[in-house]
Short mmCIF file of C-alpha atoms in Angstrom, two decimals:
data_model
loop_
_atom_site.label_atom_id
_atom_site.label_comp_id
_atom_site.label_asym_id
_atom_site.label_seq_id
_atom_site.Cartn_x
_atom_site.Cartn_y
_atom_site.Cartn_z
CA MET I 6 46.55 78.39 28.31
CA GLU I 7 49.38 76.37 29.81
CA ASN I 8 50.61 77.01 33.33
CA GLU I 9 54.35 77.84 33.51
CA LEU I 10 54.72 75.80 36.64
CA ASP I 11 53.83 72.66 34.76
CA GLY I 12 56.62 71.06 32.84
CA PRO I 13 60.41 71.27 33.26
CA TYR I 14 60.33 74.07 35.84
CA PRO I 15 60.82 73.10 39.48
CA SER I 16 57.83 73.46 41.71
CA ARG I 17 57.56 76.36 44.12
CA PRO I 18 58.56 75.63 47.69
CA SER I 19 55.79 75.60 50.20
CA HIS I 20 55.42 78.30 52.80
CA ASP I 21 56.76 75.97 55.48
CA GLU I 22 59.81 75.04 53.40
CA ALA I 23 60.61 78.69 52.75
CA THR I 24 60.19 79.54 56.45
CA ASP I 25 62.50 76.66 57.41
CA ALA I 26 65.13 77.79 54.90
CA LEU I 27 65.05 81.35 56.25
CA ALA I 28 65.29 80.08 59.83
CA MET I 29 68.35 78.02 58.87
CA LEU I 30 69.97 81.05 57.27
CA GLU I 31 69.29 83.16 60.35
CA ALA I 32 70.73 80.44 62.60
CA ASP I 33 73.86 80.32 60.40
CA ARG I 34 74.21 84.10 60.65
CA HIS I 35 73.92 83.95 64.46
CA ARG I 36 76.39 81.08 64.65
CA LEU I 37 78.87 83.02 62.50
CA ALA I 38 78.50 86.14 64.66
CA ASP I 39 78.97 84.07 67.83
CA ARG I 40 82.15 82.45 66.48
CA THR I 41 83.70 85.75 65.38
CA HIS I 42 86.37 86.93 67.79
CA VAL I 43 87.61 90.48 68.20
CA PRO I 44 91.05 90.74 66.56
CA TRP I 45 92.59 92.92 69.28
CA ASN I 46 96.05 92.73 67.72
CA LEU I 47 94.74 94.33 64.52
CA LEU I 48 92.64 96.85 66.42
CA ALA I 49 95.79 97.74 68.37
CA GLY I 50 97.39 98.29 64.95
CA LEU I 51 94.69 100.88 64.25
CA GLY I 52 95.49 102.36 67.67
CA GLY I 53 99.13 102.55 66.66
CA VAL I 54 98.17 104.46 63.54
CA GLY I 55 96.14 106.87 65.71
CA ALA I 56 99.15 107.35 67.99
CA TRP I 57 101.33 107.92 64.92
CA TRP I 58 98.95 110.61 63.69
CA VAL I 59 98.93 112.39 67.05
CA GLY I 60 102.68 111.97 67.54
CA ALA I 61 103.46 113.50 64.15
CA ALA I 62 102.96 116.89 65.81
CA ALA I 63 106.26 116.47 67.66
CA PHE I 64 108.16 116.76 64.39
CA THR I 65 106.57 120.00 63.21
CA THR I 66 107.26 123.64 63.89
CA PRO I 67 103.96 125.33 64.74
CA GLY I 68 103.72 129.00 63.95
CA ALA I 69 103.90 131.18 60.87
CA ASP I 70 106.00 128.69 58.89
CA TYR I 71 103.93 125.63 59.86
CA GLU I 72 103.85 122.81 57.36
CA PRO I 73 101.61 119.83 58.12
CA PRO I 74 103.38 116.47 58.36
CA THR I 75 103.27 114.46 55.16
CA SER I 76 103.42 111.16 57.05
CA ILE I 77 99.67 111.47 57.58
CA TRP I 78 99.17 110.05 54.07
CA LEU I 79 101.33 107.07 54.93
CA ALA I 80 99.27 106.57 58.10
CA LEU I 81 96.09 106.60 56.01
CA GLY I 82 97.58 103.88 53.82
CA ALA I 83 98.39 101.88 56.96
CA VAL I 84 94.73 102.17 58.03
CA PHE I 85 93.61 100.62 54.75
CA VAL I 86 96.13 97.79 55.14
CA VAL I 87 94.89 97.01 58.67
CA LEU I 88 91.25 97.15 57.54
CA HIS I 89 92.09 94.70 54.74
CA LEU I 90 93.76 92.37 57.24
CA ILE I 91 90.71 92.55 59.52
CA ARG I 92 88.43 91.68 56.62
CA ARG I 93 90.68 88.82 55.55
CA GLU I 94 90.88 87.37 59.08
CA THR I 95 87.23 87.77 60.06
CA GLY I 96 85.27 88.27 56.84
CA ILE I 97 83.53 91.35 58.21
CA ARG I 98 83.19 94.29 55.85
CA PHE I 99 83.23 97.70 57.43
CA SER I 100 81.09 99.19 54.68
CA THR I 101 78.02 97.70 56.37
CA MET I 102 78.93 98.45 59.96
CA GLY I 103 75.83 100.08 61.33
CA ALA I 104 75.15 103.51 62.78
CA SER I 105 76.99 103.12 66.09
CA ALA I 106 80.13 102.01 64.26
CA ARG I 107 79.97 105.10 62.06
CA TRP I 108 79.75 107.20 65.23
CA ALA I 109 82.77 105.36 66.64
CA VAL I 110 84.80 105.99 63.47
CA GLY I 111 83.78 109.66 63.62
CA GLY I 112 84.88 109.65 67.26
CA ILE I 113 88.29 108.29 66.26
CA VAL I 114 88.78 111.05 63.71
CA ALA I 115 87.54 113.77 66.10
CA THR I 116 89.62 112.50 69.04
CA CYS I 117 92.82 112.18 67.03
CA THR I 118 92.30 115.60 65.45
CA LEU I 119 91.76 117.16 68.89
CA LEU I 120 94.80 115.37 70.32
CA PHE I 121 96.89 116.44 67.33
CA SER I 122 95.89 120.06 67.99
CA VAL I 123 96.76 119.72 71.68
CA SER I 124 100.09 118.19 70.66
CA LEU I 125 100.79 121.15 68.38
CA GLY I 126 100.13 123.44 71.33
CA LEU I 127 102.52 121.45 73.50
CA VAL I 128 105.21 121.61 70.82
CA SER I 129 104.75 125.37 70.51
CA PHE I 130 105.52 125.67 74.25
CA GLY I 131 108.63 123.51 73.84
CA LEU I 132 107.10 120.45 75.49
CA GLN I 133 107.81 117.89 72.77
CA TRP I 134 108.18 115.17 75.42
CA ALA I 135 104.52 115.65 76.44
CA VAL I 136 103.41 114.58 72.96
CA ALA I 137 104.21 111.02 74.08
CA LEU I 138 101.33 111.32 76.55
CA THR I 139 98.86 112.59 73.96
CA SER I 140 100.03 109.82 71.61
CA LEU I 141 99.33 107.26 74.33
CA VAL I 142 95.83 108.69 74.80
CA GLY I 143 95.37 108.54 71.00
CA PHE I 144 96.43 104.89 70.99
CA VAL I 145 94.03 103.91 73.77
CA ALA I 146 91.10 105.92 72.39
CA THR I 147 91.56 104.63 68.83
CA THR I 148 91.90 101.01 69.94
CA TRP I 149 88.82 101.24 72.16
CA LEU I 150 86.66 103.02 69.55
CA ALA I 151 87.81 100.57 66.85
CA GLY I 152 86.62 97.79 69.17
CA VAL I 153 83.25 99.54 69.49
CA ALA I 154 83.02 99.77 65.70
CA TYR I 155 83.98 96.12 65.29
CA ARG I 156 81.41 94.89 67.80
CA SER I 157 78.80 97.03 66.03
CA ALA I 158 79.73 95.38 62.73
CA VAL I 159 79.30 91.95 64.34
CA GLN I 160 75.87 92.96 65.67
CA SER I 161 74.95 94.21 62.20
CA LEU I 162 76.01 90.79 60.85
CA ARG I 163 73.80 89.11 63.47
CA ARG I 164 70.77 91.19 62.40
CA GLY I 165 71.39 90.53 58.73
#
């Protein structure tokens, strides 16, 4: 019986060659993670979308005839645009972010939802001007948590 490794097929790499190739790939992955910078301008864009979401409460009328703002769908579209720009600039996909990044994204949604509810309460008391403060908190919290998620994605890239 003929061995398949004899003939036109390339020979198998040795254990040392395979180990060296894996070490080179790991070094490339670390080098890529080290060279990746945090795109704060784009993360601030996500913060702006968070502030927009929270600030949308100022243009509603809470109570029995409450209708949720429809601009939330436009804000969601803006999130996808910013995420696309982040991926295009850095090459990092947020689908493989890691557990701490998922917690940060959940924190963004929870914080903005809570701030939106507080803003609705402020509007119901006639304090529409105070929604600017909750929007500012939404901007800062979203930008910071998006940075946490981004750094987690970079660490996930480093681990492979």
